[in-house]
Coordinates of C-alpha atoms in Angstrom, one line a residue:
M1 CA -152.9 -25.6 -106.2
S2 CA -151.5 -28.0 -103.7
L3 CA -148.4 -27.6 -101.6
Q4 CA -145.5 -29.8 -102.5
T5 CA -144.7 -32.4 -99.9
I6 CA -141.0 -32.8 -99.0
D7 CA -138.9 -35.0 -96.7
E8 CA -135.3 -35.1 -95.4
S9 CA -134.0 -36.3 -98.8
R10 CA -135.5 -33.4 -100.7
F11 CA -135.2 -30.5 -98.1
T12 CA -131.8 -29.1 -99.3
E13 CA -132.9 -29.3 -103.0
W14 CA -136.3 -27.7 -102.2
M15 CA -134.6 -24.9 -100.2
G16 CA -132.4 -24.1 -103.2
S17 CA -131.6 -20.5 -103.8
S18 CA -134.9 -19.2 -102.5
D19 CA -134.6 -16.0 -100.5
I20 CA -137.8 -16.6 -98.6
A21 CA -139.3 -20.1 -98.0
V22 CA -142.3 -21.2 -95.9
L23 CA -142.4 -24.8 -94.6
E24 CA -145.4 -26.3 -92.8
F25 CA -144.9 -29.2 -90.4
G26 CA -148.1 -31.2 -89.9
A27 CA -149.7 -34.7 -90.1
E28 CA -152.6 -36.3 -91.9
W29 CA -154.4 -36.9 -88.6
C30 CA -154.2 -33.3 -87.4
P31 CA -157.4 -31.2 -88.0
P32 CA -155.7 -27.8 -87.5
C33 CA -153.1 -28.9 -90.1
K34 CA -155.8 -29.7 -92.6
A35 CA -157.4 -26.3 -91.9
L36 CA -154.1 -24.5 -92.5
L37 CA -153.3 -26.1 -95.9
P38 CA -155.9 -24.0 -97.9
I39 CA -154.6 -20.9 -96.2
L40 CA -151.0 -21.7 -97.3
D41 CA -152.2 -22.7 -100.8
H42 CA -153.8 -19.3 -101.2
L43 CA -150.7 -17.5 -99.9
A44 CA -148.5 -19.6 -102.3
E45 CA -150.7 -18.3 -105.2
E46 CA -150.5 -14.7 -103.9
Y47 CA -146.7 -14.7 -103.6
G48 CA -146.1 -16.6 -106.9
G49 CA -142.5 -17.3 -107.5
V50 CA -141.3 -14.8 -104.8
V51 CA -141.8 -17.1 -101.8
R52 CA -141.4 -20.9 -101.9
F53 CA -144.0 -23.0 -100.0
A54 CA -144.0 -26.7 -99.0
K55 CA -145.2 -29.0 -96.3
V56 CA -143.6 -31.8 -94.3
D57 CA -145.5 -34.8 -92.8
A58 CA -143.8 -34.8 -89.4
D59 CA -144.8 -38.5 -88.9
D60 CA -143.0 -39.4 -92.1
S61 CA -140.0 -37.1 -91.5
P62 CA -139.3 -37.1 -87.7
E63 CA -135.7 -36.2 -88.2
L64 CA -136.5 -33.0 -90.1
A65 CA -139.1 -32.1 -87.6
S66 CA -136.6 -32.6 -84.8
Q67 CA -134.0 -30.6 -86.6
F68 CA -136.2 -27.6 -86.4
G69 CA -137.6 -28.1 -82.9
V70 CA -141.1 -28.9 -84.0
M71 CA -143.0 -29.9 -80.8
S72 CA -146.6 -29.2 -81.9
M73 CA -148.5 -29.2 -85.1
P74 CA -149.1 -27.3 -87.2
T75 CA -145.8 -25.5 -87.1
V76 CA -144.9 -23.1 -89.9
I77 CA -141.2 -22.0 -90.2
L78 CA -140.2 -19.2 -92.4
F79 CA -136.7 -19.4 -93.8
K80 CA -134.6 -16.5 -95.1
D81 CA -131.5 -17.4 -97.1
G82 CA -131.8 -21.0 -95.9
Q83 CA -131.9 -20.1 -92.2
P84 CA -135.0 -20.3 -90.0
V85 CA -136.1 -16.8 -88.9
D86 CA -139.7 -17.2 -87.8
K87 CA -141.7 -20.0 -86.2
L88 CA -145.5 -19.9 -85.9
V89 CA -147.0 -22.7 -83.8
G90 CA -150.7 -23.6 -84.0
L91 CA -153.3 -22.5 -86.5
R92 CA -153.3 -18.7 -87.1
P93 CA -155.4 -16.4 -89.3
K94 CA -154.1 -15.9 -92.8
D95 CA -153.1 -12.3 -92.1
V96 CA -150.7 -13.4 -89.4
Y97 CA -148.8 -15.5 -92.0
R98 CA -149.0 -12.8 -94.6
N99 CA -147.6 -10.2 -92.1
V100 CA -144.6 -12.4 -91.2
I101 CA -143.9 -13.0 -94.9
D102 CA -144.3 -9.3 -95.8
R103 CA -142.0 -8.2 -92.9
R104 CA -139.2 -10.6 -94.2
L105 CA -139.7 -9.6 -97.8
A106 CA -139.3 -5.9 -96.9
R107 CA -135.8 -6.9 -95.6
V108 CA -134.7 -8.9 -98.6

């Protein structure tokens, strides 16, 4: 499975009615971003249709990155009901992402 890539024009549609969504901001040239993608792919499989996952190339969508205050890559933002609620900057172990998602799912 590969994460869907979205940009400014598709962000609202992608966000849709998802209670919990995870959006990764990265770039093609960023080694930690490349290392993060398999982790997020695996989590996307684990959480099936419960959590929505996608990625944004910050170089191709600078306005979207700016809108969410992305200053470093990778940055992962977790949304609940369309609002950003958690931001993880830098590459973290898979369990860190899983724990943040699980904490928010418990409050859904």
